[in-house]
PDB file of C-alpha atoms in Angstrom:
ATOM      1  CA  UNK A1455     -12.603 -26.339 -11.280  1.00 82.00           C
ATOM      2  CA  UNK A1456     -12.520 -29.514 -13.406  1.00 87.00           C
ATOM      3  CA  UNK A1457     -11.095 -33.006 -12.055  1.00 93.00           C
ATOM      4  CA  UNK A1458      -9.828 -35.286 -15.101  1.00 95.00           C
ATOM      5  CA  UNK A1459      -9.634 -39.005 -14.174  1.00 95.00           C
ATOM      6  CA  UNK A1460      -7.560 -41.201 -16.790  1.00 96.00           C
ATOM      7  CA  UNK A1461      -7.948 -44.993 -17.091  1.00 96.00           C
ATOM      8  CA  UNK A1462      -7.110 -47.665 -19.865  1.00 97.00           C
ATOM      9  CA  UNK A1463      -3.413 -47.663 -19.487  1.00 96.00           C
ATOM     10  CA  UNK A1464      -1.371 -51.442 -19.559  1.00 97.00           C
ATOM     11  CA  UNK A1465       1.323 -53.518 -21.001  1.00 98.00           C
ATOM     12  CA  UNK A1466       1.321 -54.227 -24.656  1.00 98.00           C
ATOM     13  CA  UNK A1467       3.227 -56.053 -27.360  1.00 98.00           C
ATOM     14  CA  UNK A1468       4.504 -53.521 -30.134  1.00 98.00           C
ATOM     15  CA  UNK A1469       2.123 -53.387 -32.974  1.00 98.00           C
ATOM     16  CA  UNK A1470      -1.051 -53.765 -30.557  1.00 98.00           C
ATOM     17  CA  UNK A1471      -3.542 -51.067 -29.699  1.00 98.00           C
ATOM     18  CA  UNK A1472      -4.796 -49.867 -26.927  1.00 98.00           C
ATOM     19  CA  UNK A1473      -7.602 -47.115 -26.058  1.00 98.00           C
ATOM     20  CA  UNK A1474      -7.204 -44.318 -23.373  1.00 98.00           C
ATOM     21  CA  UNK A1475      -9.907 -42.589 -21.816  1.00 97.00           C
ATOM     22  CA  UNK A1476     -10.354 -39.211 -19.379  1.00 96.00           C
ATOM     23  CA  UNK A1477     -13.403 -38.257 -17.768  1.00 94.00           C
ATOM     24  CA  UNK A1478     -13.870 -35.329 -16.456  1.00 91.00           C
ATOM     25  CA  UNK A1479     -15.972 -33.486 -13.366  1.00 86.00           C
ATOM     26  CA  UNK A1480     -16.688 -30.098 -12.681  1.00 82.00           C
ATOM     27  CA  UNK A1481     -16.752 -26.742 -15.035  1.00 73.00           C
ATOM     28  CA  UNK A1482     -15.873 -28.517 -18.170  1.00 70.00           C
ATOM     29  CA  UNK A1483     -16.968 -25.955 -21.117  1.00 76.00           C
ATOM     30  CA  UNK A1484     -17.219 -27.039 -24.680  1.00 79.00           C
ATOM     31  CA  UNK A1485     -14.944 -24.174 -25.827  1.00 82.00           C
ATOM     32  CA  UNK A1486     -12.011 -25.803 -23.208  1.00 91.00           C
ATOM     33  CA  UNK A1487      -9.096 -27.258 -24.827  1.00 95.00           C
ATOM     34  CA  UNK A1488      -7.941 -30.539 -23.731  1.00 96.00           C
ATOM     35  CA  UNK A1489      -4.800 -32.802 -24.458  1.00 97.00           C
ATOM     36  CA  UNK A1490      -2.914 -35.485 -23.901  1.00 98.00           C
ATOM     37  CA  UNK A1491       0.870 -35.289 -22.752  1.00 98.00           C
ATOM     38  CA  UNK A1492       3.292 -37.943 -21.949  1.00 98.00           C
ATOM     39  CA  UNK A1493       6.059 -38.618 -20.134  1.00 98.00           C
ATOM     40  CA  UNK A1494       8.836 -41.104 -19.767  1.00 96.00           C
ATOM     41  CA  UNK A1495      11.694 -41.776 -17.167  1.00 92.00           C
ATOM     42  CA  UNK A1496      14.317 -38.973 -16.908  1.00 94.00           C
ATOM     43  CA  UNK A1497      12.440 -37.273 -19.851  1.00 96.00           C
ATOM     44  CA  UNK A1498      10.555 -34.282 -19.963  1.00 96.00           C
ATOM     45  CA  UNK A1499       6.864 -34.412 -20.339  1.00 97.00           C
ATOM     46  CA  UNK A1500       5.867 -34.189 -24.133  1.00 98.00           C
ATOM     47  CA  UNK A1501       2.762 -33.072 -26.110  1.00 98.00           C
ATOM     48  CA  UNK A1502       0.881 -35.938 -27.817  1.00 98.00           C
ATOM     49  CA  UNK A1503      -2.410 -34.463 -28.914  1.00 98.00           C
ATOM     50  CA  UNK A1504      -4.979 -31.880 -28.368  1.00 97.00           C
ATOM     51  CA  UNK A1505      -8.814 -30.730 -29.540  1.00 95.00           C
ATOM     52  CA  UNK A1506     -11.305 -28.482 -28.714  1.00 92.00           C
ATOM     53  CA  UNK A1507     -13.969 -30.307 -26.048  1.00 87.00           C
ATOM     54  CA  UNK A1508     -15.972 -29.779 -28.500  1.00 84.00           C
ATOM     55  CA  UNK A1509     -14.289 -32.511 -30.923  1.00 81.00           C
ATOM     56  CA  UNK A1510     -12.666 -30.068 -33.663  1.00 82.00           C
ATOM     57  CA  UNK A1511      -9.027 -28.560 -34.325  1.00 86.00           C
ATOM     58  CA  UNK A1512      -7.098 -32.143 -33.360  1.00 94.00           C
ATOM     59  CA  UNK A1513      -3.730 -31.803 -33.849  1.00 96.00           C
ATOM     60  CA  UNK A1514      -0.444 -33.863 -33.270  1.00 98.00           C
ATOM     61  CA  UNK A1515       2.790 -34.793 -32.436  1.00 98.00           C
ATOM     62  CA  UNK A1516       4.561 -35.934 -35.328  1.00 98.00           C
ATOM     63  CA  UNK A1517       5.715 -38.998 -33.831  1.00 97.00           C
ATOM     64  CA  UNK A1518       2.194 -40.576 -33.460  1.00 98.00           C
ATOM     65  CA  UNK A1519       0.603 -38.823 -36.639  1.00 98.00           C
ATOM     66  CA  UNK A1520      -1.448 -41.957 -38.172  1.00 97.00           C
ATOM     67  CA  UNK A1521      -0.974 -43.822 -35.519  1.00 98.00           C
ATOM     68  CA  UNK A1522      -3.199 -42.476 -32.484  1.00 98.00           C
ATOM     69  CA  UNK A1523      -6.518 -40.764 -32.540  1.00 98.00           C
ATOM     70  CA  UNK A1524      -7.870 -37.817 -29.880  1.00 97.00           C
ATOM     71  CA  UNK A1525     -11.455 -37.423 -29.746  1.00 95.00           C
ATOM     72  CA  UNK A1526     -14.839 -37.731 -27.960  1.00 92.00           C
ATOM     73  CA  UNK A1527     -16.823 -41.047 -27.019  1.00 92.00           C
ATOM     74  CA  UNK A1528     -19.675 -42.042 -24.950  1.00 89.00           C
ATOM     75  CA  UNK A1529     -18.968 -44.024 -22.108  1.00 87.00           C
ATOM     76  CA  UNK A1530     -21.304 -45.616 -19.375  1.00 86.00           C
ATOM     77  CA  UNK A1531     -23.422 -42.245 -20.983  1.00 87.00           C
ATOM     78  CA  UNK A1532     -21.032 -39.153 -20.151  1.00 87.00           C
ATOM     79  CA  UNK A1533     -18.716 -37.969 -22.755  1.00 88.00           C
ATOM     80  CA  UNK A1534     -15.089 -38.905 -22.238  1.00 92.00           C
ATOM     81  CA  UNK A1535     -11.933 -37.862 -24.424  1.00 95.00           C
ATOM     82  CA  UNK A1536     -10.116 -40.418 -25.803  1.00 97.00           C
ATOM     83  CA  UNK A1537      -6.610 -41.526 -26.991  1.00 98.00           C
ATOM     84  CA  UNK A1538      -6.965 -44.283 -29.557  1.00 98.00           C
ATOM     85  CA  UNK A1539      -3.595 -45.699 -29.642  1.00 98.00           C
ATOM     86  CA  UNK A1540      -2.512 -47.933 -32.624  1.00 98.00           C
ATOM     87  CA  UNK A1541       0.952 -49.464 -33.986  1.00 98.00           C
ATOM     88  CA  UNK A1542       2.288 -49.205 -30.607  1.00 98.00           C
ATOM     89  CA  UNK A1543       6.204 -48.869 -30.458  1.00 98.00           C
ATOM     90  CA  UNK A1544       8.521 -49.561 -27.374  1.00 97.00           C
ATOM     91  CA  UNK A1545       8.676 -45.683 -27.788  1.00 97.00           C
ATOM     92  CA  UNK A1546       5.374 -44.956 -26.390  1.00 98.00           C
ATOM     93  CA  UNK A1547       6.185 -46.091 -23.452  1.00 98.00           C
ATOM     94  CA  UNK A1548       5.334 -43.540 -20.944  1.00 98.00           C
ATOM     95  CA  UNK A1549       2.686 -42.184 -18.297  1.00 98.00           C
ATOM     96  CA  UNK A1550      -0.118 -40.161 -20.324  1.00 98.00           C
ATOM     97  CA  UNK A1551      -1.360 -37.664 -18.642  1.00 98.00           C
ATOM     98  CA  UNK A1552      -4.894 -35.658 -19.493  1.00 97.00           C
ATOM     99  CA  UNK A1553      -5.013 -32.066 -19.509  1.00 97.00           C
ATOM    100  CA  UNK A1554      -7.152 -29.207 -19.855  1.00 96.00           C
ATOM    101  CA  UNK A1555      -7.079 -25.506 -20.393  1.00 95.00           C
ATOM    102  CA  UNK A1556      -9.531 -22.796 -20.456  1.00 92.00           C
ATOM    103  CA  UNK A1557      -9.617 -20.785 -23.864  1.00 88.00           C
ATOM    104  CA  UNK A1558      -7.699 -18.036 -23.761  1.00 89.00           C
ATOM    105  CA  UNK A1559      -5.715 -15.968 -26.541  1.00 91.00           C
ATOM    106  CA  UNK A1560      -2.356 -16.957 -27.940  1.00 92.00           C
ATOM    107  CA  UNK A1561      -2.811 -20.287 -26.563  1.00 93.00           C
ATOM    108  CA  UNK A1562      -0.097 -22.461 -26.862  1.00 95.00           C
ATOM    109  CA  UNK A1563      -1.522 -26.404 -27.341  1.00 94.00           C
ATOM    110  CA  UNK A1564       1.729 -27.847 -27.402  1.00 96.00           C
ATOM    111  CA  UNK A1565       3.389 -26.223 -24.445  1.00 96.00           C
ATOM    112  CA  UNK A1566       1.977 -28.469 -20.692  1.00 97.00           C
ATOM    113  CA  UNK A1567       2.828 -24.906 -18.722  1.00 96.00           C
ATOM    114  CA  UNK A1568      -0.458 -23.439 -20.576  1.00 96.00           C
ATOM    115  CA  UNK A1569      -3.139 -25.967 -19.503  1.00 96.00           C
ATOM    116  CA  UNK A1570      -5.072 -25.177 -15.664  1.00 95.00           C
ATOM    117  CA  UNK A1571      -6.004 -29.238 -15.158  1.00 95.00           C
ATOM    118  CA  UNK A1572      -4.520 -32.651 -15.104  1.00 97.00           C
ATOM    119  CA  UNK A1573      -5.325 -35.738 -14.236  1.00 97.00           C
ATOM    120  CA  UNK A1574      -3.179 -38.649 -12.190  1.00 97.00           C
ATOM    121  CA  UNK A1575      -1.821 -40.123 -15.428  1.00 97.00           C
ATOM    122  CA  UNK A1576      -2.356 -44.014 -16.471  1.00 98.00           C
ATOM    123  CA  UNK A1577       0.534 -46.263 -16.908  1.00 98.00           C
ATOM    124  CA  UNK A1578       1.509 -47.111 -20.766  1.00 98.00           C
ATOM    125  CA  UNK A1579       4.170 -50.141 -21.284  1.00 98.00           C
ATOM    126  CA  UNK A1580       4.941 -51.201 -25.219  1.00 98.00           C
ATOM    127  CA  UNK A1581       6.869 -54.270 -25.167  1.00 97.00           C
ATOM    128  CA  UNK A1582       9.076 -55.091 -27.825  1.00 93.00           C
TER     129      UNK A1582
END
C-alpha cells in the first residue's frame, strides 16, 4: 500500500509560480510510476505529468509543456515528487491530485483509470 499526501496548493495571480509537493508512505518502489492529474469543476480529471520514482521518462501534457516541471526533491530529508508550476494561467485552475501506479506492461501514463494510489488533492486558484 502507499498513502500520497499533497500540499502547496493556493491562490495566485496569472504569471506567478507556485511549487507542489506529494509525499508518500508505505511500499513506494523506485520502478513505480507516479503523476500528477488535475481536475476542474464539471470537467473530467486530466493528465498533467508523469515520471518514473526514480526521476527519469517525464513526460507532459501539452498544455503545460515549458511551463511546469515533475520531479524529485528533498524535503525535511525524505524524497517528495514535485510539480514546479510556472506562468500560471486562469486555466490551471483546478484540484491536482498525486498518483501512483505499480509498473506493469502496456502501461498507460496518461489514462487516471491505470494508477493503484492517490492522494486528497491540494487546491490550485490562478487569478487573472
Amino acid at each position: 500500500q502507499v498513502r500520497l499526501v499533497e500540499s502547496g496548493g493556493g491562490l495566485v495571480q496569472a504569471g506567478e509560480s507556485l511549487r507542489l509537493s506529494c509525499a508518500a508512505s508505505g511500499r513506494a518502489f523506485s520502478a513505480n510510476i507516479v503523476a500528477w492529474f488535475r481536475q476542474a469543476p464539471g470537467k473530467e480529471r486530466e493528465f498533467v505529468a508523469v515520471m518514473r520514482r526514480t526521476g527519469d521518462s517525464a513526460s507532459y501534457a501539452d498544455s503545460v509543456v515549458g511551463r511546469f516541471v515533475i520531479a524529485i526533491a528533498k524535503e525535511n530529508g525524505k524524497n517528495v515528487v514535485i510539480l514546479q508550476m510556472d506562468s500560471l494561467k486562469p486555466e490551471d485552475t483546478a484540484t491536482y491530485y498525486c498518483a501512483e501506479a505499480l509498473p506493469r506492461s502496456n502501461f498507460r501514463p496518461k489514462m487516471a483509470r491505470e494508477y493503484d494510489y492517490w492522494g486528497q488533492g491540494t487546491q490550485v486558484t490562478v487569478s487573472s
